[in-house]
Short mmCIF file of C-alpha atoms and ligand atoms in Angstrom, two decimals:
data_model
loop_
_atom_site.label_atom_id
_atom_site.label_comp_id
_atom_site.label_asym_id
_atom_site.label_seq_id
_atom_site.Cartn_x
_atom_site.Cartn_y
_atom_site.Cartn_z
CA MET K 85 83.48 184.56 102.53
CA ASP K 86 81.72 182.77 105.40
CA PHE K 87 78.03 182.97 105.97
CA LYS K 88 78.02 186.20 108.32
CA GLU K 89 80.18 188.16 105.83
CA LEU K 90 77.84 186.76 102.81
CA VAL K 91 74.90 188.22 104.51
CA LYS K 92 76.17 191.35 105.10
CA THR K 93 76.68 191.68 101.13
CA LEU K 94 72.69 191.42 100.97
CA ASN K 95 70.91 194.46 99.81
CA GLU K 96 67.72 195.69 101.68
CA LYS K 97 65.38 193.71 98.97
CA GLN K 98 67.57 190.30 99.15
CA LEU K 99 67.35 190.42 103.09
CA THR K 100 63.46 189.98 102.89
CA TYR K 101 63.89 186.74 101.26
CA LEU K 102 66.42 185.18 103.58
CA ASN K 103 65.61 183.36 106.89
CA LEU K 104 68.40 180.94 107.92
CA ASN K 105 66.81 180.48 111.12
CA LEU K 106 63.35 179.40 109.81
CA GLU K 107 61.75 177.78 112.85
CA ASN K 108 60.29 174.51 111.17
CA PRO K 109 60.18 174.52 107.71
CA LYS K 110 58.14 171.21 107.71
CA ASN K 111 55.52 172.89 109.78
CA GLY K 112 52.93 172.32 106.95
CA GLU K 113 52.96 176.07 105.73
CA TYR K 114 55.55 175.52 102.76
CA LEU K 115 56.74 173.49 99.56
CA LEU K 116 60.36 173.09 100.28
CA GLY K 117 62.77 172.87 97.11
CA VAL K 118 66.54 172.24 97.03
CA PHE K 119 68.48 173.76 94.03
CA HIS K 120 71.74 173.24 92.78
CA LEU K 121 72.55 176.94 92.22
CA LEU K 122 75.67 178.98 90.64
CA PRO K 123 75.44 182.74 91.02
CA GLY K 124 75.67 184.80 87.76
CA GLY K 125 77.11 188.12 86.92
CA ASP K 126 79.14 189.45 90.00
CA LEU K 127 76.49 187.97 92.48
CA ASN K 128 77.64 185.59 95.36
CA ILE K 129 75.42 182.59 95.99
CA LEU K 130 73.62 183.93 98.76
CA GLN K 131 72.73 187.17 96.87
CA ALA K 132 71.54 185.00 93.65
CA ALA K 133 69.62 182.56 95.76
CA CYS K 134 67.52 185.42 97.21
CA GLU K 135 67.10 186.83 94.00
CA VAL K 136 65.71 183.40 92.94
CA ALA K 137 63.52 183.32 96.08
CA SER K 138 62.19 186.87 95.27
CA GLU K 139 61.40 186.29 91.66
CA SER K 140 59.98 182.81 92.38
CA SER K 141 57.37 184.49 94.73
CA THR K 142 56.46 188.16 95.30
CA GLY K 143 59.54 190.01 93.83
CA THR K 144 61.24 191.58 90.97
CA ASN K 145 64.75 193.10 90.32
CA PHE K 146 64.24 196.28 92.59
CA PRO K 147 62.34 196.84 95.89
CA VAL K 148 58.74 198.11 95.06
CA LYS K 149 56.80 200.78 96.96
CA THR K 150 53.80 198.90 96.67
CA ALA K 151 54.61 196.03 98.78
CA THR K 152 52.82 195.65 102.02
CA SER K 153 53.15 193.81 105.33
CA PHE K 154 50.90 191.07 104.00
CA SER K 155 52.66 190.60 100.61
CA ARG K 156 56.06 190.43 102.41
CA GLU K 157 54.74 187.28 104.11
CA MET K 158 54.21 185.79 100.98
CA ASN K 159 57.89 185.96 100.38
CA ALA K 160 59.67 182.93 99.55
CA LEU K 161 62.64 182.28 102.18
CA VAL K 162 66.11 180.87 101.49
CA TYR K 163 66.27 178.91 104.59
CA GLU K 164 69.47 176.81 104.16
CA VAL K 165 72.56 177.00 102.07
CA ASP K 166 75.48 174.56 101.58
CA LEU K 167 78.29 176.64 100.17
CA SER K 168 80.49 173.73 99.81
CA LYS K 169 78.06 171.90 97.20
CA ASN K 170 76.25 175.10 95.80
CA LEU K 171 73.06 173.77 97.10
CA VAL K 172 70.31 176.54 98.25
CA TRP K 173 67.08 175.31 100.04
CA ILE K 174 63.92 177.49 99.66
CA ALA K 175 60.62 177.43 101.33
CA TYR K 176 57.60 178.67 99.40
CA PRO K 177 54.29 179.44 101.41
CA TRP K 178 51.61 177.41 99.87
CA ARG K 179 49.08 180.42 99.84
CA LEU K 180 51.26 181.63 97.24
CA PHE K 181 49.76 179.12 94.83
CA ASP K 182 46.61 178.92 92.85
CA ARG K 183 43.92 177.24 95.04
CA GLY K 184 42.34 174.06 93.69
CA GLY K 185 45.20 171.86 93.34
CA ASN K 186 47.19 173.73 90.31
CA ILE K 187 50.26 172.00 89.24
CA GLN K 188 51.38 174.18 86.48
CA ASN K 189 50.87 177.40 88.83
CA ILE K 190 53.45 175.82 91.02
CA LEU K 191 55.85 175.23 88.17
CA THR K 192 55.59 178.52 86.86
CA TYR K 193 56.68 179.91 89.96
CA ILE K 194 59.68 177.58 91.21
CA VAL K 195 60.96 176.65 87.67
CA GLY K 196 59.64 179.42 85.60
CA ASN K 197 61.32 182.83 85.12
CA VAL K 198 64.01 181.81 87.45
CA LEU K 199 65.32 179.38 84.89
CA GLY K 200 66.01 182.48 82.56
CA MET K 201 67.65 184.84 85.06
CA LYS K 202 70.97 186.51 84.40
CA LYS K 203 71.52 186.37 88.05
CA VAL K 204 72.19 182.67 87.79
CA SER K 205 74.40 180.73 85.66
CA ALA K 206 73.15 177.27 87.00
CA LEU K 207 70.06 176.48 88.66
CA LYS K 208 68.53 172.84 88.61
CA LEU K 209 65.53 171.95 91.35
CA LEU K 210 66.56 168.75 92.67
CA ASP K 211 64.20 167.70 95.05
CA VAL K 212 60.84 169.12 96.37
CA TRP K 213 58.71 168.19 99.63
CA PHE K 214 54.87 168.40 100.08
CA SER K 215 53.56 168.63 103.55
CA PRO K 216 50.79 166.07 104.34
CA SER K 217 48.26 169.06 104.54
CA PHE K 218 49.18 170.19 101.14
CA LEU K 219 48.95 166.47 99.61
CA GLU K 220 45.32 166.44 100.41
CA GLN K 221 44.73 169.74 98.26
CA TYR K 222 45.83 167.70 94.97
CA ASP K 223 43.99 165.30 93.10
CA GLY K 224 46.83 162.27 93.04
CA PRO K 225 45.99 159.18 91.10
CA SER K 226 42.50 157.71 90.90
CA TYR K 227 42.76 154.74 88.69
CA THR K 228 45.87 152.88 89.51
CA ILE K 229 48.04 150.10 88.41
CA ASP K 230 46.43 147.90 91.25
CA ASP K 231 43.04 148.40 89.28
CA MET K 232 44.67 147.38 85.82
CA ARG K 233 46.24 144.37 87.94
CA LYS K 234 42.62 143.32 88.82
CA TYR K 235 41.19 143.68 85.15
CA LEU K 236 44.10 141.96 83.80
CA ASP K 237 44.27 139.38 86.57
CA VAL K 238 48.09 139.68 86.59
CA TYR K 239 49.82 139.86 89.65
CA ASP K 240 53.53 139.30 90.96
CA ARG K 241 55.01 140.25 87.72
CA PRO K 242 55.51 143.43 85.63
CA ILE K 243 52.95 144.22 83.16
CA LEU K 244 54.37 143.16 79.78
CA GLY K 245 53.88 145.81 77.21
CA THR K 246 55.03 147.37 73.90
CA ILE K 247 54.91 150.51 71.69
CA ILE K 248 53.93 149.94 68.21
CA LYS K 249 56.70 150.30 65.94
CA PRO K 250 57.90 151.85 63.31
CA LYS K 251 57.03 154.90 65.60
CA MET K 252 54.78 156.47 62.70
CA GLY K 253 53.72 155.08 59.25
CA LEU K 254 51.43 152.49 59.44
CA ILE K 255 47.83 152.91 58.21
CA ALA K 256 45.17 152.00 61.02
CA SER K 257 44.78 148.39 59.90
CA GLU K 258 48.69 147.56 59.88
CA TYR K 259 48.75 149.45 63.28
CA ALA K 260 46.24 147.15 64.56
CA GLU K 261 47.51 143.86 63.18
CA VAL K 262 50.76 144.59 65.30
CA CYS K 263 48.84 145.10 68.04
CA TYR K 264 47.13 141.76 67.57
CA ASP K 265 50.36 140.04 67.18
CA PHE K 266 51.71 141.32 70.40
CA TRP K 267 48.57 140.65 72.27
CA VAL K 268 48.33 136.89 70.90
CA GLY K 269 52.09 136.39 71.71
CA GLY K 270 51.04 137.12 75.39
CA GLY K 271 51.77 140.52 75.62
CA ASP K 272 49.40 142.55 78.29
CA PHE K 273 49.45 146.23 77.30
CA VAL K 274 50.01 148.26 73.91
CA LYS K 275 50.61 151.90 73.96
CA ASN K 276 50.25 154.19 71.03
CA ASP K 277 53.73 155.98 70.40
CA GLU K 278 54.10 159.54 71.85
CA PRO K 279 53.44 161.22 68.50
CA GLN K 280 50.58 159.27 67.40
CA ALA K 281 47.63 161.36 66.64
CA ASN K 282 45.31 162.07 63.76
CA GLN K 283 47.78 161.77 60.84
CA ASP K 284 45.96 161.44 57.32
CA PHE K 285 47.53 158.06 56.82
CA CYS K 286 46.13 156.70 60.18
CA PRO K 287 43.03 158.51 60.99
CA TYR K 288 42.06 158.54 64.45
CA ASP K 289 38.75 157.26 64.50
CA LYS K 290 40.19 154.38 62.10
CA MET K 291 42.67 153.57 64.47
CA VAL K 292 40.26 153.19 67.56
CA LYS K 293 37.85 151.16 65.34
CA TYR K 294 40.41 148.65 64.19
CA VAL K 295 42.57 148.40 67.56
CA LYS K 296 39.10 147.43 69.24
CA GLN K 297 38.59 144.58 66.54
CA ALA K 298 42.11 143.46 66.92
CA MET K 299 41.87 143.39 70.97
CA ASP K 300 38.63 141.59 70.76
CA LYS K 301 40.24 138.89 68.37
CA ALA K 302 43.03 138.68 70.82
CA VAL K 303 40.93 138.59 73.85
CA LYS K 304 38.94 135.54 72.55
CA GLU K 305 41.84 133.75 70.95
CA THR K 306 44.00 134.03 74.37
CA GLY K 307 41.13 134.14 77.01
CA LYS K 308 43.12 136.96 78.53
CA LYS K 309 42.16 140.50 78.93
CA LYS K 310 44.22 143.38 77.34
CA VAL K 311 44.89 147.12 77.66
CA HIS K 312 45.58 149.77 74.83
CA SER K 313 46.72 153.11 75.81
CA PHE K 314 45.60 155.85 73.47
CA ASN K 315 47.41 159.02 72.83
CA VAL K 316 44.89 161.74 73.54
CA SER K 317 47.26 164.52 73.26
CA ALA K 318 45.88 167.12 70.88
CA ALA K 319 46.03 170.65 69.88
CA ASP K 320 43.20 172.01 71.85
CA TYR K 321 40.86 170.80 74.77
CA ASP K 322 37.86 170.02 72.60
CA THR K 323 39.84 168.01 70.25
CA MET K 324 41.37 166.14 73.26
CA ILE K 325 38.00 165.28 74.80
CA GLU K 326 36.72 164.32 71.39
CA ARG K 327 39.23 161.59 71.14
CA CYS K 328 38.70 160.36 74.73
CA GLU K 329 34.97 160.16 73.93
CA MET K 330 35.71 158.21 70.89
CA ILE K 331 37.51 155.58 72.75
CA VAL K 332 34.95 155.76 75.66
CA ASN K 333 31.94 155.10 73.03
CA ALA K 334 33.91 152.57 70.91
CA GLY K 335 32.74 149.67 72.95
CA PHE K 336 35.66 149.13 74.93
CA GLU K 337 35.35 147.23 78.26
CA PRO K 338 36.33 149.68 81.18
CA GLY K 339 39.76 148.83 82.33
CA SER K 340 40.81 148.07 78.56
CA TYR K 341 42.00 151.27 77.62
CA ALA K 342 44.08 154.03 78.94
CA PHE K 343 44.44 157.79 77.98
CA LEU K 344 48.04 158.68 77.13
CA ILE K 345 49.04 162.26 77.36
CA ASP K 346 52.72 163.96 76.38
CA GLY K 347 52.33 165.84 79.76
CA ILE K 348 55.52 168.32 78.84
CA THR K 349 54.42 169.24 75.33
CA ALA K 350 50.63 168.80 75.95
CA GLY K 351 50.98 170.86 79.31
CA TRP K 352 49.85 170.13 83.02
CA MET K 353 46.38 171.40 82.10
CA ALA K 354 45.86 168.71 79.77
CA VAL K 355 46.90 166.32 82.27
CA GLN K 356 44.92 167.56 85.30
CA THR K 357 41.86 167.76 83.04
CA LEU K 358 42.13 164.44 82.07
CA ARG K 359 42.51 163.16 85.57
CA ARG K 360 39.72 165.27 86.48
CA LYS K 361 37.22 164.39 83.85
CA TYR K 362 37.89 160.53 83.66
CA PRO K 363 38.87 159.69 87.05
CA ASN K 364 38.11 155.95 86.25
CA VAL K 365 40.82 155.68 83.29
CA PHE K 366 44.34 154.82 83.73
CA LEU K 367 46.04 158.17 83.13
CA HIS K 368 49.43 157.51 81.22
CA PHE K 369 51.98 160.34 81.39
CA HIS K 370 54.55 160.26 78.81
CA ARG K 371 57.34 162.68 79.20
CA ALA K 372 58.67 163.42 75.77
CA ALA K 373 60.79 166.58 75.94
CA HIS K 374 61.52 165.92 79.83
CA GLY K 375 65.36 165.86 78.73
CA ALA K 376 65.43 169.80 78.17
CA PHE K 377 65.12 169.94 82.21
CA THR K 378 66.29 166.83 83.55
CA ARG K 379 69.49 165.53 81.53
CA GLU K 380 72.46 165.67 84.10
CA GLU K 381 74.33 167.67 81.55
CA ASN K 382 71.76 170.61 81.63
CA PRO K 383 72.74 172.91 84.46
CA PHE K 384 69.01 174.31 84.27
CA GLY K 385 65.98 172.88 84.99
CA PHE K 386 64.87 170.11 87.28
CA SER K 387 65.49 166.46 88.19
CA VAL K 388 63.50 163.20 86.95
CA LEU K 389 62.56 162.78 90.68
CA VAL K 390 60.80 166.40 90.72
CA LEU K 391 59.16 165.74 87.41
CA SER K 392 57.83 162.45 88.74
CA LYS K 393 56.60 163.78 91.92
CA PHE K 394 54.28 166.33 90.32
CA ALA K 395 53.02 163.70 87.86
CA ARG K 396 51.97 161.85 90.97
CA LEU K 397 50.58 164.79 92.49
CA ALA K 398 48.75 165.78 89.23
CA GLY K 399 47.39 162.25 89.30
CA ALA K 400 49.01 160.53 86.65
CA SER K 401 48.33 156.51 87.14
CA GLY K 402 51.80 155.70 85.39
CA MET K 403 54.81 157.76 84.61
CA HIS K 404 57.77 157.25 82.58
CA THR K 405 60.86 157.15 84.88
CA GLY K 406 63.48 155.93 82.75
CA THR K 407 65.27 152.76 82.37
CA ALA K 408 68.06 153.23 85.14
CA GLY K 409 70.89 153.30 82.82
CA VAL K 410 70.08 149.76 81.43
CA GLY K 411 68.06 150.96 78.19
CA LYS K 412 68.89 153.46 75.60
CA MET K 413 67.68 156.92 77.27
CA SER K 414 70.14 158.76 79.48
CA GLY K 415 69.50 158.76 83.17
CA SER K 416 71.62 157.13 85.78
CA THR K 417 70.67 154.19 87.70
CA SER K 418 70.29 155.80 91.20
CA LYS K 419 68.44 158.49 89.84
CA ASP K 420 65.97 156.83 87.51
CA VAL K 421 65.30 154.29 90.34
CA VAL K 422 64.63 157.08 93.22
CA ALA K 423 61.95 158.82 90.85
CA ALA K 424 60.16 155.24 90.35
CA HIS K 425 60.17 154.53 94.15
CA ASN K 426 59.01 157.83 94.85
CA ILE K 427 55.86 157.56 92.68
CA GLN K 428 55.43 154.08 93.44
CA LEU K 429 55.99 153.59 97.36
CA PHE K 430 53.80 155.35 100.06
CA LYS K 431 57.07 156.84 101.40
CA ASP K 432 60.61 156.90 100.21
CA LYS K 433 63.77 158.86 100.57
CA GLY K 434 64.57 161.42 97.72
CA HIS K 435 67.62 163.13 96.81
CA PHE K 436 67.31 165.26 100.04
CA PHE K 437 63.84 165.07 101.47
CA ASN K 438 61.91 161.93 102.90
CA GLN K 439 58.70 162.22 101.13
CA ASN K 440 55.56 160.63 103.01
CA TRP K 441 52.66 160.30 100.26
CA GLY K 442 50.54 157.67 102.89
CA ARG K 443 48.62 157.64 106.16
CA ILE K 444 50.74 154.75 107.78
CA PRO K 445 52.37 156.40 110.81
CA GLU K 446 56.12 156.38 110.57
CA ASP K 447 56.38 154.18 113.90
CA ASP K 448 53.85 151.68 112.54
CA VAL K 449 57.09 149.48 111.63
CA ASP K 450 55.03 146.13 111.06
CA SER K 451 52.41 148.04 108.41
CA ILE K 452 55.38 149.80 106.56
CA LYS K 453 56.88 146.19 106.09
CA LEU K 454 53.53 144.67 104.95
CA ALA K 455 53.05 147.79 102.52
CA LYS K 456 56.59 147.37 100.96
CA LEU K 457 56.05 143.36 100.78
CA ASP K 458 52.66 144.05 99.22
CA LEU K 459 54.28 145.77 95.93
CA ALA K 460 52.25 143.77 92.89
CA LYS K 461 51.75 140.92 95.18
CA HIS K 462 48.12 141.67 96.63
CA ILE K 463 48.61 139.11 99.12
CA ILE K 464 48.37 141.36 102.27
CA LEU K 465 46.84 144.96 101.42
CA GLU K 466 43.95 144.59 98.77
CA ASP K 467 43.77 148.02 98.06
CA ASP K 468 45.17 151.50 98.35
CA SER K 469 43.26 152.60 101.42
CA TRP K 470 45.96 152.77 103.50
CA ARG K 471 47.63 155.53 101.20
CA GLY K 472 47.22 159.22 101.63
CA MET K 473 47.98 159.72 97.92
CA LYS K 474 47.52 156.66 95.62
CA LYS K 475 50.57 155.43 93.79
CA THR K 476 51.67 156.54 90.11
CA VAL K 477 53.28 153.16 88.54
CA PRO K 478 56.70 153.70 86.70
CA ILE K 479 56.44 152.91 83.13
CA ILE K 480 59.90 151.55 81.88
CA SER K 481 60.60 151.42 78.31
CA GLY K 482 63.44 152.94 76.33
CA GLY K 483 65.63 150.49 74.77
CA LEU K 484 64.65 147.48 76.72
CA ASN K 485 64.50 144.25 75.41
CA PRO K 486 63.80 140.53 76.80
CA THR K 487 67.61 140.25 77.73
CA LEU K 488 67.22 143.39 79.95
CA LEU K 489 64.05 142.56 81.97
CA LYS K 490 65.71 140.82 84.51
CA PRO K 491 68.63 143.36 84.80
CA PHE K 492 66.10 146.13 85.21
CA ILE K 493 63.91 144.02 87.73
CA ASP K 494 67.27 143.78 89.46
CA VAL K 495 67.97 147.56 89.53
CA MET K 496 64.36 148.36 90.58
CA GLY K 497 64.06 146.21 93.29
CA ASN K 498 60.49 145.20 92.47
CA VAL K 499 58.19 144.18 89.80
CA ASP K 500 55.22 146.50 90.33
CA PHE K 501 55.87 148.37 86.75
CA ILE K 502 54.84 148.39 83.29
CA THR K 503 57.31 147.99 80.78
CA THR K 504 56.88 148.85 77.17
CA MET K 505 59.35 147.63 75.07
CA GLY K 506 59.23 148.71 71.60
CA ALA K 507 62.05 147.64 69.36
CA GLY K 508 62.24 145.06 72.07
CA ALA K 509 59.50 143.12 70.61
CA HIS K 510 59.08 144.42 67.00
CA ALA K 511 62.78 143.93 66.27
CA HIS K 512 62.64 139.97 67.10
CA PRO K 513 63.90 138.35 63.77
CA ASN K 514 60.68 136.33 63.65
CA GLY K 515 58.51 139.37 64.23
CA THR K 516 56.26 140.82 66.75
CA ARG K 517 54.23 137.80 67.77
CA GLU K 518 57.46 135.84 68.66
CA GLY K 519 58.87 138.97 70.37
CA ALA K 520 55.75 139.03 72.51
CA ILE K 521 56.51 135.35 73.35
CA ALA K 522 60.16 136.01 73.87
CA LEU K 523 59.26 138.65 76.40
CA VAL K 524 56.69 136.54 78.15
CA GLN K 525 59.33 133.82 78.39
CA ALA K 526 62.04 135.88 79.80
CA CYS K 527 59.37 136.93 82.43
CA GLU K 528 58.74 133.33 83.01
CA ALA K 529 62.32 132.72 83.61
CA TYR K 530 62.49 135.38 86.18
CA GLN K 531 59.72 133.98 88.03
CA LYS K 532 61.05 130.74 87.99
CA GLY K 533 64.39 132.13 89.30
CA ILE K 534 66.34 130.60 86.45
CA THR K 535 68.56 132.35 84.05
CA ILE K 536 67.18 133.40 80.09
CA GLN K 537 70.16 131.43 78.88
CA GLU K 538 69.02 128.18 80.61
CA TYR K 539 65.34 128.97 79.91
CA ALA K 540 66.06 129.71 76.42
CA LYS K 541 67.46 125.88 75.93
CA THR K 542 63.59 125.01 75.82
CA HIS K 543 61.94 128.29 74.56
CA ARG K 544 63.03 129.02 70.93
CA GLU K 545 61.65 132.32 70.71
CA LEU K 546 63.75 133.60 73.69
CA GLU K 547 66.64 131.75 72.35
CA VAL K 548 66.39 133.63 69.01
CA ALA K 549 65.84 137.01 70.99
CA ILE K 550 68.89 136.58 73.18
CA SER K 551 71.24 135.94 70.04
CA PHE K 552 69.86 138.92 68.41
CA PHE K 553 69.51 141.27 70.90
CA SER K 554 73.15 140.26 72.62
CA LYS K 555 74.67 140.71 69.11
CA MET K 556 73.00 144.34 68.38
CA LYS K 557 74.45 145.48 71.70
C1 CAP V 211 60.59 153.70 73.37
C2 CAP V 211 60.05 154.67 73.16
C3 CAP V 211 59.54 155.60 74.42
C4 CAP V 211 60.70 156.15 74.96
C5 CAP V 211 60.65 157.30 76.04
C6 CAP V 211 60.49 155.63 71.95
O1 CAP V 211 60.75 152.99 72.42
O2 CAP V 211 58.47 154.54 72.60
O3 CAP V 211 58.94 156.92 73.80
O4 CAP V 211 61.35 155.14 75.45
O5 CAP V 211 61.59 157.35 77.01
O6 CAP V 211 60.08 156.56 71.35
O7 CAP V 211 61.87 155.81 71.98
P1 CAP V 211 61.78 151.56 72.31
P2 CAP V 211 61.28 157.15 78.30
O8 CAP V 211 61.12 150.96 73.41
O9 CAP V 211 61.88 151.13 70.96
O10 CAP V 211 63.02 152.08 72.55
O11 CAP V 211 60.49 156.22 78.57
O12 CAP V 211 62.59 157.17 79.19
O13 CAP V 211 60.62 158.30 78.78
MG1 MG V 212 57.87 156.52 72.01
MG1 MG V 213 57.95 154.88 76.18
#
């Protein structure tokens, strides 16, 4: 069936959610989304698309007598369809959404009930587009990787981090010992693992106390600043804030701690609460459970790009964006890198939309060139003032180790990210400290433009890492 015939199959209700001649979808009135959609039951793709637009804006499965001429203005509109690829573009009037910059409200609409409808047999949100006027209504990041770089005095290379392993089971003093070993080995950044909380064998207050002691010791011995990202995810708001306040009042220097939130399982309200309550703290968004929505094999959900864009909108300072096929997690090279670039650059091409997050006019080619050059170098543009919405730094972990640092940088195309290697540091045959040293050496080799094999000839810790991790492949 061609379009004309498809349109004829629409019922009276479905027709009110279609406008294939929408004047200018990017006129600022709409959030735009593009879905891969397969119809369910005996519907055709256009009928199913209109049902999705209906359910994710003003409608339900029957036309209701209570609709008004104004409520119809709030209808989401199917405005483009690619029949050959089963792609559907939907425009959502911004006025549908909760005022005050509420992310969970948007997601409840556009990837809420619709993912469970019988009327689709596949529905995946592949890309979203926000108008500049819309961006201004949302928080975006406050404390960024640029602030962390200033604090650490680390430029022109990735921030070298780890996750403490074993993932769980160390008592507080043992946990802090591993932090110390990584920091004195030259690592910059340590994070709690995503399930770390107030386990009986590692009480939260003890973990904070011992980490502070370990950090003080490491800073003193190395003369370098260090950062620890504490998982503040909790059962309720009060407990989350209590954990944040425990850290704030433990004597850490501002800049030396970050708040980690399990954004999917703790929820967007937790993410936005932390962003609004602690604008001067690095907000670390861990995306555990994202696979339920983002895995390529999953016909329902949304892409890593969509998740990452909403994390930036919500104000995450850093967001896990995957290791682009280099590490242990699923996630294709191109898709992970597109997600990473879309949250760190001030403008970039998505899978379907070009998203501009900055104020630099499109035709100001020189500034655009400078801004791209400036990633993690800070030679040119000292701060984020040229951005409309500040950048979110990609956080890269998932099975990386010192031998994979350069391969990942090559895929990423820049060094403006934080890498948190867990096993990559703690599985080193000679332990965490040498694991950190090997990571630092792998980064030094990259900065000197020589291979790790060459550099390992005069750097034992790296040599051991290469033989171990290459064997473990
Ligand atoms: C990595 C990690 C991270 C995952 C999350 C883990 O440990 O701590 O949580 O990488 O994946 O628990 O597996 P390793 P992503 O470094 O030892 O693999 O970053 O893709 O969200
Ligand atoms: Mg983890
Ligand atoms: Mg991780």
